[in-house]
Coordinates of C-alpha atoms in Angstrom, one line a residue:
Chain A
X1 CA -19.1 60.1 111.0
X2 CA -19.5 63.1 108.6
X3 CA -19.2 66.3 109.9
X4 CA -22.3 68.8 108.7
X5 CA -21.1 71.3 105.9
X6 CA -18.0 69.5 105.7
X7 CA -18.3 65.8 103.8
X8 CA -14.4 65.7 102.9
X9 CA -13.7 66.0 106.8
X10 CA -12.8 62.8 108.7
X11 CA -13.8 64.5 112.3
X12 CA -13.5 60.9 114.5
X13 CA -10.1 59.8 113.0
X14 CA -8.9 63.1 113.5
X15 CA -9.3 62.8 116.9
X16 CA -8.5 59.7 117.7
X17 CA -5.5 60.1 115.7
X18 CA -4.5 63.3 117.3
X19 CA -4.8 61.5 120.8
X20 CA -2.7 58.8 120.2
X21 CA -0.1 61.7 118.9
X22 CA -1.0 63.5 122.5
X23 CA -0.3 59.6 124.0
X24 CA 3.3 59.5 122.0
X25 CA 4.5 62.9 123.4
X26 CA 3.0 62.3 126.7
X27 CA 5.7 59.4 126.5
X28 CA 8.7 61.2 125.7
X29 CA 7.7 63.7 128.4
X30 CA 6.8 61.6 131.4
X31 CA 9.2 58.9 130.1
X32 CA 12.2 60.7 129.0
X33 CA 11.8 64.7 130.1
X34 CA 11.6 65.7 126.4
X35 CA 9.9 67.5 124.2
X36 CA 8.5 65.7 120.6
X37 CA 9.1 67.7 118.4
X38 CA 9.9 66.5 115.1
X39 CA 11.7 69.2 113.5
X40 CA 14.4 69.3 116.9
X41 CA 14.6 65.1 116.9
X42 CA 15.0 65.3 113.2
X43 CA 17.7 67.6 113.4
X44 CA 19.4 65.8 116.2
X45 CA 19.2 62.0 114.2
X46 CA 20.7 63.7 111.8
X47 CA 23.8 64.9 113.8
X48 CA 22.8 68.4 112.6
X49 CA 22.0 69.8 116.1
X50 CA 24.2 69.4 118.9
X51 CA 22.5 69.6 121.6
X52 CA 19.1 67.6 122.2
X53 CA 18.6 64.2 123.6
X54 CA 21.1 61.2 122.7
X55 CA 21.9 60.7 119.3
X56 CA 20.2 57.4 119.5
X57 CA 17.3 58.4 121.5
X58 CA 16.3 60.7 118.9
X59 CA 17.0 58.6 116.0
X60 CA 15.1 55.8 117.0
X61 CA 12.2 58.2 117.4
X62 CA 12.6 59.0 113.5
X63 CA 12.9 55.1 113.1
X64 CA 9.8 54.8 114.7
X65 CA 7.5 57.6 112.9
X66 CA 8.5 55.5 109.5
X67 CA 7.9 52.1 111.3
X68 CA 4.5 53.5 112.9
X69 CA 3.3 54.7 109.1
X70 CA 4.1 51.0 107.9
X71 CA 2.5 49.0 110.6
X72 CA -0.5 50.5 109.6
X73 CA 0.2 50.2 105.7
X74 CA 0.6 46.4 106.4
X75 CA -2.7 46.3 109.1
X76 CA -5.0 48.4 107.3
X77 CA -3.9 48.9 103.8
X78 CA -2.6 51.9 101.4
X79 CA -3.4 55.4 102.3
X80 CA -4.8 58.1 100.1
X81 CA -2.6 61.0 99.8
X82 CA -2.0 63.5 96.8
X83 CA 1.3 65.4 96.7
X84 CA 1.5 68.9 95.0
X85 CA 2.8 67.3 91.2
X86 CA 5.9 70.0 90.7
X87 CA 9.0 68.9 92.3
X88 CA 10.9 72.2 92.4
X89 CA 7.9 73.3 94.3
X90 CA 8.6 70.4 96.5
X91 CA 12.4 71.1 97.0
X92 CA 11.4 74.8 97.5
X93 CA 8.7 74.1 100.7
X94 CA 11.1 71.1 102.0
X95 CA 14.0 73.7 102.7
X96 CA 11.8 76.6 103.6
X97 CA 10.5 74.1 106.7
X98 CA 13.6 72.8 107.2
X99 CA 15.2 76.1 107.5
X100 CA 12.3 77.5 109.5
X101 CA 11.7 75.1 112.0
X102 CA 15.4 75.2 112.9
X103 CA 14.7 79.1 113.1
X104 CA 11.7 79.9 114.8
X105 CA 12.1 76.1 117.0
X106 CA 10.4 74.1 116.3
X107 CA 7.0 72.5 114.1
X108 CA 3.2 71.8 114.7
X109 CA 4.5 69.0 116.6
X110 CA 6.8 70.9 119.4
X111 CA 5.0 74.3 119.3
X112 CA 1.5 73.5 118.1
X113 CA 1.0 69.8 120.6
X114 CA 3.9 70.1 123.0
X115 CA 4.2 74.2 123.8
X116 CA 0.3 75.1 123.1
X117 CA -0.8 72.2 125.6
X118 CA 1.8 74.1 128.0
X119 CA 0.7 77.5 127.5
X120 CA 4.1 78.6 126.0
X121 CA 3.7 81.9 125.1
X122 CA 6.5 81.3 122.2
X123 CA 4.8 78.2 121.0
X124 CA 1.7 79.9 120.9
X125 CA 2.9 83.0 118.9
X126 CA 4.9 80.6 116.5
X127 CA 1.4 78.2 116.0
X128 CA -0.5 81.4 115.7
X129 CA 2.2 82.8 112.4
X130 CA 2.3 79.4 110.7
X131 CA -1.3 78.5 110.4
X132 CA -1.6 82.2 109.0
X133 CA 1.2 82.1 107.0
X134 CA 0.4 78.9 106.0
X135 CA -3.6 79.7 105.0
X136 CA -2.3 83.1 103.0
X137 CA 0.4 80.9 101.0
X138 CA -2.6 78.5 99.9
X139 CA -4.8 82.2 99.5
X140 CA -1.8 83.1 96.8
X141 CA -1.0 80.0 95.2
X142 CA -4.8 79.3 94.4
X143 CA -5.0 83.2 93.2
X144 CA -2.3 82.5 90.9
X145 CA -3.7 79.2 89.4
X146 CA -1.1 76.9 91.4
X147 CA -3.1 74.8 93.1
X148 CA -2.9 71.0 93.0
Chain B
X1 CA 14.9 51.7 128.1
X2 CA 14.7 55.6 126.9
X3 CA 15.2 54.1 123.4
X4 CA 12.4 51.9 123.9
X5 CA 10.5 54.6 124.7
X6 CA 11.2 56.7 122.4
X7 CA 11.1 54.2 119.4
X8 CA 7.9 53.7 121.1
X9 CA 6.7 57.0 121.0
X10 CA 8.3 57.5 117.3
X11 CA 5.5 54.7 116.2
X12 CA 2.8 55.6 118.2
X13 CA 2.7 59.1 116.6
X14 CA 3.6 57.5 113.1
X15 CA 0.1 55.6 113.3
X16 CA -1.3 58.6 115.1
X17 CA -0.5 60.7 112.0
X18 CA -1.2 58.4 109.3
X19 CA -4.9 57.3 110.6
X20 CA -5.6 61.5 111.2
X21 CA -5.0 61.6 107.6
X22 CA -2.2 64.1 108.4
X23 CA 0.2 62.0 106.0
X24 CA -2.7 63.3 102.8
X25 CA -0.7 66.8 102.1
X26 CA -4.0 67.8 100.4
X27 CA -5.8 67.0 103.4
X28 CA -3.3 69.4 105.1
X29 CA -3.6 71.8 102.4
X30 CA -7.5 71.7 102.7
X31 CA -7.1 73.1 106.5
X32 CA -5.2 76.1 105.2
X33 CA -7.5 76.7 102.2
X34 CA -9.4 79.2 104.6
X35 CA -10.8 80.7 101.9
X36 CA -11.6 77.9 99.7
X37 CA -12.7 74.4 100.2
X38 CA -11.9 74.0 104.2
X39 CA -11.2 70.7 105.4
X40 CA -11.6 71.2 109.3
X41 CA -9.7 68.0 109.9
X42 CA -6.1 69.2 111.1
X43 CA -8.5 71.5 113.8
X44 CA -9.3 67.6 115.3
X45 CA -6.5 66.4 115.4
X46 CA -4.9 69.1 116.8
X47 CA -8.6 69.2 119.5
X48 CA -7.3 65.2 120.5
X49 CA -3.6 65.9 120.8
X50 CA -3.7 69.0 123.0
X51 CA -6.0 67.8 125.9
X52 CA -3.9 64.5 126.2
X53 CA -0.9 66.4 126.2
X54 CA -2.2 69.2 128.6
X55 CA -3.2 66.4 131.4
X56 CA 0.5 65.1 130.5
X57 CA 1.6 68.7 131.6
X58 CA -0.5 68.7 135.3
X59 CA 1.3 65.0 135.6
X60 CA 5.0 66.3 134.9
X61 CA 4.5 69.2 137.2
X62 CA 3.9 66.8 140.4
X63 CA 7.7 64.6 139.3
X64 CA 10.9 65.2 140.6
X65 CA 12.0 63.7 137.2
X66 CA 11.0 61.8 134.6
X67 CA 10.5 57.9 134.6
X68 CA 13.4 56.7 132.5
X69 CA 16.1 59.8 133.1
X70 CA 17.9 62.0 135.8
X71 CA 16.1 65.2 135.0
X72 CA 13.4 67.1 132.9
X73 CA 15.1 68.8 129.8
X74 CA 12.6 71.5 128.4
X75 CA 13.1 74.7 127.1
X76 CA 13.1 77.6 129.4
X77 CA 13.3 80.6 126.8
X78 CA 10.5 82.8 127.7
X79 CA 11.4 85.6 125.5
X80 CA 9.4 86.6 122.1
X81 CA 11.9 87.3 119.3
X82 CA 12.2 88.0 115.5
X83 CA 13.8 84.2 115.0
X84 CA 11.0 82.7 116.6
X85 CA 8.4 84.9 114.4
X86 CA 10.3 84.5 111.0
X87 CA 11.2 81.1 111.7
X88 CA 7.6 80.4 112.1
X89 CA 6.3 82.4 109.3
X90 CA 8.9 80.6 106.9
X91 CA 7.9 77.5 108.4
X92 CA 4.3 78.1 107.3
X93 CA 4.5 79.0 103.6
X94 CA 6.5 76.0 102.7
X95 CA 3.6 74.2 104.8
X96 CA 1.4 75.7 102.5
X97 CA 3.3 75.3 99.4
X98 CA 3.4 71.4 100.1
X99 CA 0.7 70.6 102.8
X100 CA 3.7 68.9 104.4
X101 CA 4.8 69.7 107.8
X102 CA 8.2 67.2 109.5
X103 CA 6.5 64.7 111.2
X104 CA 4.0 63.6 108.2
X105 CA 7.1 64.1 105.5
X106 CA 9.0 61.7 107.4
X107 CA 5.5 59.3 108.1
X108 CA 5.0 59.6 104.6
X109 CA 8.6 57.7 103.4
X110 CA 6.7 54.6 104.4
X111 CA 3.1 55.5 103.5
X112 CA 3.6 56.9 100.1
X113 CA 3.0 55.7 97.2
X114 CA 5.1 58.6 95.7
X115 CA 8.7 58.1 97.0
X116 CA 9.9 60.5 94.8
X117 CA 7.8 63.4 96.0
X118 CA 8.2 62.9 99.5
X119 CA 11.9 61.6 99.0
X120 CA 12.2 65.2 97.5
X121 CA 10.8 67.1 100.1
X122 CA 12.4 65.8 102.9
X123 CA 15.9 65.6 101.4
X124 CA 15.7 69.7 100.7
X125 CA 14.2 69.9 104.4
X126 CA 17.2 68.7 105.6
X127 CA 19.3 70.6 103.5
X128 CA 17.3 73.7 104.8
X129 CA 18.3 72.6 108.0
X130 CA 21.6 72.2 107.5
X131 CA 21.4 75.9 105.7
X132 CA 20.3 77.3 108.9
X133 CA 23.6 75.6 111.0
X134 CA 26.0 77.1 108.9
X135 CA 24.5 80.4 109.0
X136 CA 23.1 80.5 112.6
X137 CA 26.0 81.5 114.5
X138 CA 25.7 85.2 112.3
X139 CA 22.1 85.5 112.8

């Protein structure tokens, strides 16, 4: 399915993608009364935030987001994916979002699915700042003749 | 039986992810180029998610408690405050810088064929996270 205007776009795995991530937080919050968000379970496999669900409960969430990406390596084959080419860049934007997320609580996962689908005023302010901040970053790195 | 579930729920959203195209940080990075070449993909994903998760919401507000535990543990802060904003805004430009949010980083240890890159990324992510518990307590 190509979407008009936009022949890049993959609109129908999009969405069934983005359903089946609705389907896996819909299980930790009618299963286990918690919120998916990757930044917090991250945090929490890691032993760097105290409080959260059990250690284990949240590790074998991360366990599972790795094992999930290579089930369907070994089902449907590699995936395409291009990764900005300068690693200090990369170091740079890995502790921005780690320190970030631990900030402002949480990611596009646990505000932008989890709180937005609630109404959460928080998670909707936070989805709201990151998508912007987010689009004027790429605005100032392609104005400056970084982008990749 | 909760870590069934949530292993569960770890690999559904790990496949969920990787066949959005979410684990492609330059598909990411297409969403944000607003002002460039917009890829409206992310806007899909995030159009599936929400309305699955929403209908999840109605369900949870008619239990007494959730299926495999004692009690619902969400987070009751109502309050709008300048961690929340600068957290977010932080959150975003390294988003932008990378086209790599959490969940797809850690997706992406299995999916790409770039170890290095994503190795790198989520290594300073948790390092940024461990930067923000030993200052926290002065913020």
């Amino acid at each position: 399915m190509i979407l008009p205007g936009f022949p890049d776009a993959q609109p129908l795995p999009g969405l069934i993608g983005g359903m089946l991530i609705g389907l896996a937080a819909a299980i930790m919050l009618l299963g286990l009364g918690r919120i998916a968000g990757v930044s917090g379970l991250l945090a929490r496999a890691t032993g760097i935030a105290e409080s959260g669900p059990p250690w284990i409960v949240a590790l074998n969430f991360v366990v599972g987001l790795v094992l999930g990406g290579l089930l369907y390596v070994l089902a449907f084959g590699p995936v395409e994916a291009s990764f900005p080419p300068s690693y200090p860049m990369l170091a740079a934007a890995g502790l921005i979002v780690g320190f970030g997320t631990r900030l402002g609580s949480g990611c596009t996962s646990g505000h932008g699915v989890c709180g937005m689908s609630r109404l959460s005023r928080r998670s909707i302010l936070a989805t709201l700042l990151f998508i912007g901040s987010g689009i004027a970053t790429v605005a100032v790195v392609n104005a400056l003749g970084g982008g990749w | 039986m909760k870590q069934i579930l949530s292993l569960l729920a770890g690999v559904i959203f790990g496949i969920g992810l990787t066949l959005s195209g979410m684990t492609d940080p330059s598909r990411v990075r297409g969403f944000l180029d607003l002002f460039g070449n917009w890829d409206p993909t992310l806007a899909f994903v995030m159009g599936g998610a929400i309305p699955v998760m929403a209908v999840a919401w109605l369900v949870q507000a008619r239990m007494s408690k959730p299926a495999a535990d004692t009690a619902f543990f969400l987070p009751g802060t109502k309050q709008l405050d300048g961690k929340l904003a600068i957290g977010a805004v932080l959150f975003g430009v390294g988003w932008g810088l990378a086209g790599l949010c959490p969940g797809p980083a850690i997706v992406s240890l299995a999916t790409a064929t770039s170890i290095t890159s994503v190795g790198t990324f989520v290594l300073a992510m948790i390092v940024g996270m461990l930067l923000h518990r030993m200052v926290e307590d002065r913020l």
